[in-house]
Coordinates of C-alpha atoms in Angstrom, one line a residue:
X269 CA 105.2 117.8 124.3
X270 CA 104.6 119.3 121.2
X271 CA 105.8 122.8 119.7
X272 CA 102.8 124.1 118.0
X273 CA 103.7 127.3 115.3
X274 CA 99.8 128.8 114.5
X275 CA 100.0 131.6 112.3
X276 CA 96.6 133.8 111.9
X277 CA 96.4 136.3 109.2
X278 CA 95.2 139.6 110.0
X279 CA 91.8 141.1 108.6
X280 CA 88.4 139.6 109.1
X281 CA 87.8 135.7 108.3
X282 CA 85.5 134.8 105.8
X283 CA 82.2 133.8 107.2
X284 CA 82.9 129.9 107.2
X285 CA 86.0 130.9 109.4
X286 CA 89.6 130.5 108.0
X287 CA 90.9 127.7 105.9
X288 CA 93.8 125.4 107.4
X289 CA 97.1 124.6 106.1
X290 CA 98.3 121.7 109.4
X291 CA 102.1 120.9 108.5
X292 CA 104.6 118.4 110.2
X293 CA 108.1 119.3 111.1
X294 CA 106.5 122.3 112.1
X295 CA 110.0 123.9 113.2
X296 CA 111.3 122.9 109.4
X297 CA 108.1 124.5 107.2
X298 CA 106.2 127.1 109.4
X299 CA 108.7 130.2 108.2
X300 CA 108.8 129.3 104.6
X301 CA 104.7 128.6 105.0
X302 CA 103.9 131.9 106.7
X303 CA 106.0 133.6 103.7
X304 CA 104.6 132.4 101.0
X305 CA 101.4 133.1 101.8
X306 CA 101.8 136.7 102.8
X307 CA 103.7 137.1 99.6
X308 CA 100.9 135.8 97.6
X309 CA 97.9 136.4 99.9
X310 CA 97.3 140.1 99.2
X311 CA 97.0 139.8 96.1
X312 CA 94.7 136.9 95.2
X313 CA 93.2 137.5 92.0
X314 CA 96.6 137.5 90.7
X315 CA 98.2 134.6 92.8
X316 CA 95.1 132.7 93.4
X317 CA 96.3 132.2 97.0
X318 CA 93.5 133.7 99.6
X319 CA 94.1 134.7 103.0
X320 CA 94.3 131.1 106.0
X321 CA 95.7 129.7 108.7
X322 CA 99.0 127.3 108.9
X323 CA 99.2 125.1 112.0
X324 CA 102.2 123.4 112.3
X325 CA 103.0 120.4 114.2
X326 CA 106.6 121.1 115.8
X327 CA 109.2 119.9 118.9
X328 CA 110.8 121.8 122.1
X329 CA 113.9 122.5 119.9
X330 CA 115.8 125.3 118.1
X331 CA 117.2 122.7 115.3
X332 CA 114.8 121.7 112.1
X333 CA 114.3 118.6 113.3
X334 CA 113.6 116.3 116.1
X335 CA 115.1 113.0 114.6
X336 CA 114.4 110.7 117.1
X337 CA 111.0 112.0 118.3
X338 CA 109.7 112.4 114.2
X339 CA 110.7 108.5 113.6
X340 CA 108.4 107.4 116.2
X341 CA 105.2 110.5 115.2
X342 CA 105.3 109.8 111.6
X343 CA 106.1 106.7 111.3
X344 CA 103.2 103.8 110.2
X345 CA 102.3 100.8 112.7
X346 CA 103.4 99.0 113.6
X347 CA 106.8 100.3 113.8
X348 CA 110.6 98.8 114.4
X349 CA 113.0 99.2 116.2
X350 CA 116.8 100.7 114.6
X351 CA 119.9 101.6 115.9
X352 CA 120.8 105.1 117.6
X353 CA 120.8 108.0 115.1
X354 CA 124.2 109.1 117.4
X355 CA 126.3 107.3 120.0
X356 CA 125.2 107.3 123.6
X357 CA 121.5 107.7 122.2
X358 CA 118.5 106.0 122.2
X359 CA 117.3 103.3 120.2
X360 CA 115.5 104.8 117.0
X361 CA 111.4 103.6 117.6
X362 CA 109.2 104.3 114.9
X363 CA 105.5 102.9 114.9
X364 CA 103.7 106.0 116.6
X365 CA 102.1 107.6 113.9
X366 CA 98.4 106.4 115.3
X367 CA 99.2 108.0 118.4
X368 CA 100.2 111.2 116.8
X369 CA 96.8 111.6 114.2
X370 CA 94.8 110.6 117.5
X371 CA 96.6 113.8 118.5
X372 CA 96.1 115.9 116.0
X373 CA 92.4 115.0 115.4
X374 CA 91.4 114.6 118.7
X375 CA 93.3 117.1 120.7
X376 CA 94.8 119.5 118.9
X377 CA 92.3 120.3 115.8
X378 CA 89.4 120.3 118.4
X379 CA 91.5 122.8 120.5
X380 CA 92.4 125.3 117.9
X381 CA 88.5 125.3 116.4
X382 CA 87.4 126.4 119.9
X383 CA 89.9 129.4 120.1
X384 CA 89.7 130.9 116.3
X385 CA 87.3 130.2 113.5
X386 CA 87.8 127.8 111.3
X387 CA 85.9 126.5 108.5
X388 CA 85.8 122.5 108.9
X389 CA 85.1 121.7 105.2
X390 CA 88.8 123.4 103.9
X391 CA 91.6 122.2 106.0
X392 CA 94.7 120.3 104.3
X393 CA 97.1 118.1 105.9
X394 CA 100.6 118.6 104.4
X395 CA 103.9 116.3 105.1
X396 CA 107.6 116.3 103.8
X397 CA 109.5 112.8 103.6
X398 CA 108.2 110.8 106.6
X399 CA 105.9 113.9 107.0
X400 CA 104.9 112.8 103.7
X401 CA 104.4 108.8 104.8
X402 CA 102.2 109.9 108.0
X403 CA 99.5 112.0 105.3
X404 CA 99.0 108.8 103.3
X405 CA 99.0 106.6 106.8
X406 CA 96.2 109.4 107.9
X407 CA 94.6 109.4 104.2
X408 CA 94.4 105.6 105.1
X409 CA 92.5 105.5 108.1
X410 CA 90.3 108.6 108.1
X411 CA 90.0 110.1 104.7
X412 CA 87.1 112.4 105.4
X413 CA 89.5 114.4 108.3
X414 CA 91.0 116.8 105.6
X415 CA 89.5 117.8 102.1
X416 CA 93.4 118.0 100.8
X417 CA 96.2 115.6 101.3
X418 CA 99.7 116.8 100.1
X419 CA 102.6 114.3 100.5
X420 CA 106.2 115.8 99.3
X421 CA 108.5 112.9 98.1
X422 CA 106.5 110.7 100.3
X423 CA 108.8 107.3 101.7
X424 CA 106.4 104.9 100.8
X425 CA 108.8 102.2 100.4
X426 CA 109.2 102.8 104.3
X427 CA 109.3 99.3 106.2
X428 CA 107.8 97.0 103.5
X429 CA 106.0 99.5 102.4
X430 CA 103.0 99.1 105.1
X431 CA 101.8 102.3 104.0
X432 CA 100.4 100.9 100.6
X433 CA 99.2 97.8 102.3
X434 CA 96.8 100.3 104.6
X435 CA 96.0 102.2 101.9
X436 CA 95.2 99.2 99.7
X437 CA 92.9 98.0 102.7
X438 CA 90.4 100.8 101.9
X439 CA 87.0 100.0 100.5
X440 CA 85.0 101.6 97.4
X441 CA 82.8 103.5 100.6
X442 CA 86.4 104.9 102.1
X443 CA 87.3 106.0 98.8
X444 CA 84.4 108.0 98.1
X445 CA 84.9 110.3 101.1
X446 CA 87.9 111.6 99.2
X447 CA 86.1 114.7 98.3
X448 CA 89.5 116.8 97.5
X449 CA 92.5 116.4 96.3
X450 CA 96.0 114.0 97.1
X451 CA 98.7 115.9 95.2
X452 CA 102.4 113.6 95.6
X453 CA 105.4 115.3 94.2
X454 CA 109.0 114.7 94.6
X455 CA 112.0 116.4 93.2
X456 CA 114.1 115.3 89.9
X457 CA 117.2 114.2 91.8
X458 CA 114.9 111.7 93.5
X459 CA 114.8 109.6 90.3
X460 CA 117.6 107.2 89.2
X461 CA 119.2 110.7 87.7
X462 CA 122.4 112.0 89.6
X463 CA 122.6 115.7 90.6
X464 CA 124.8 118.0 88.8
X465 CA 126.8 117.8 92.7
X466 CA 126.9 114.4 92.3
X467 CA 128.4 113.7 89.2
X468 CA 132.0 112.2 89.4
X469 CA 131.7 111.6 93.4
X470 CA 133.1 108.1 94.6
X471 CA 129.1 108.0 95.9
X472 CA 127.8 108.9 93.1
X473 CA 126.6 105.1 92.4
X474 CA 125.5 104.2 95.6
X475 CA 123.4 107.6 95.4
X476 CA 121.8 106.5 92.3
X477 CA 121.3 102.8 93.7
X478 CA 119.5 103.8 96.9
X479 CA 117.1 105.6 94.7
X480 CA 116.8 103.1 92.3
X481 CA 115.9 100.8 95.9
X482 CA 113.6 103.5 97.5
X483 CA 111.7 104.2 94.2
X484 CA 110.5 107.8 95.8
X485 CA 109.4 108.8 92.3
X486 CA 107.9 105.4 90.6
X487 CA 106.2 104.7 93.9
X488 CA 104.6 108.3 94.0
X489 CA 103.9 108.4 90.4
X490 CA 102.1 104.6 90.4
X491 CA 100.2 105.5 93.5
X492 CA 98.6 108.9 92.0
X493 CA 97.4 106.8 89.3
X494 CA 95.6 104.2 91.6
X495 CA 93.9 106.7 93.2
X496 CA 92.3 108.2 90.5
X497 CA 91.2 105.1 89.7
X498 CA 89.8 104.0 92.7
X499 CA 88.1 107.2 92.7
X500 CA 86.9 107.4 89.4
X501 CA 87.8 111.1 89.5
X502 CA 90.5 112.5 87.3
X503 CA 90.9 115.4 90.0
X504 CA 91.4 113.1 92.8
X505 CA 95.3 112.6 92.8
X506 CA 98.6 113.9 90.4
X507 CA 101.8 113.7 91.0
X508 CA 104.4 116.2 90.3
X509 CA 107.9 116.4 89.6
X510 CA 109.8 119.2 90.3
X511 CA 112.5 120.5 88.2
X512 CA 116.2 120.6 89.3
X513 CA 115.4 119.4 93.3
X514 CA 116.6 116.8 95.1
X515 CA 114.9 115.2 98.5
X516 CA 116.2 118.4 100.9
X517 CA 116.1 120.9 98.4
X518 CA 112.5 120.2 97.1
X519 CA 110.9 121.3 101.1
X520 CA 110.4 125.0 99.8
X521 CA 108.9 124.4 96.9
X522 CA 106.5 121.5 98.2
X523 CA 105.6 124.0 101.0
X524 CA 104.5 126.3 98.8
X525 CA 102.4 124.1 96.1
X526 CA 100.8 123.2 99.9
X527 CA 100.0 126.9 100.5
X528 CA 98.6 127.4 97.0
X529 CA 96.4 123.8 97.2
X530 CA 95.2 124.9 101.1
X531 CA 94.7 128.5 100.6
X532 CA 92.8 128.2 96.4
X533 CA 90.7 131.4 96.2
X534 CA 88.8 130.6 93.0
X535 CA 88.2 126.9 94.8
X536 CA 86.7 129.2 97.9
X537 CA 85.1 131.6 95.3
X538 CA 83.2 128.6 93.6
X539 CA 81.8 127.1 97.0
X540 CA 80.8 130.7 98.2

């Protein structure tokens, strides 16, 4: 069972329906996304953000995350098993991303489209960390399912970089289905630079060593460049490094960038 957060703006929808931003980790992101949209959409000429719907997929908990369920839902197959997060709790399983993607595309989205006026040509998928991993996996399987793909701090390294294997299998015809943009990003302190609060700590080198190993920044940068090459479009992908942010503090910044991407007022005007 999922907890689905739906933000619908007031007022009349555009003639073609609302653009939609779909988000993973709904409990953690919906409030930030809705507030960012409300603050900017009232003045589109000054912010370049128009009104739209936000659909965030979460879980029936008051916590920001459900670590066990998101590990399964957001991890690309075939997946693996890991020790429990806590004593006397279930083992951690990954590999359920195809099932989660099927729910998103074949159950949730059609249901929403029956109840709300939605523009199917203006839809964006956002995910952070494991959510970013899922967004890239979804791109590899259905590159025409969304117009824009926003992967913040994606865990590309995960399980021998299985998502890269999936992306590398995409053909020229597959890449031609990507009509929008892939936005990859990470925080400055996800690189091999210590954050100010890490300097001098006894685990400073351990933290930096781990970041050098998983290469969140480097792998995302490389993927953005490769997508540009594969598609032949300079605007097909980009990478952005957010100054002063770490893996978790980057989330509100990345959410706002997703809002700006999904509800790009100028892009909407140019297609009407």
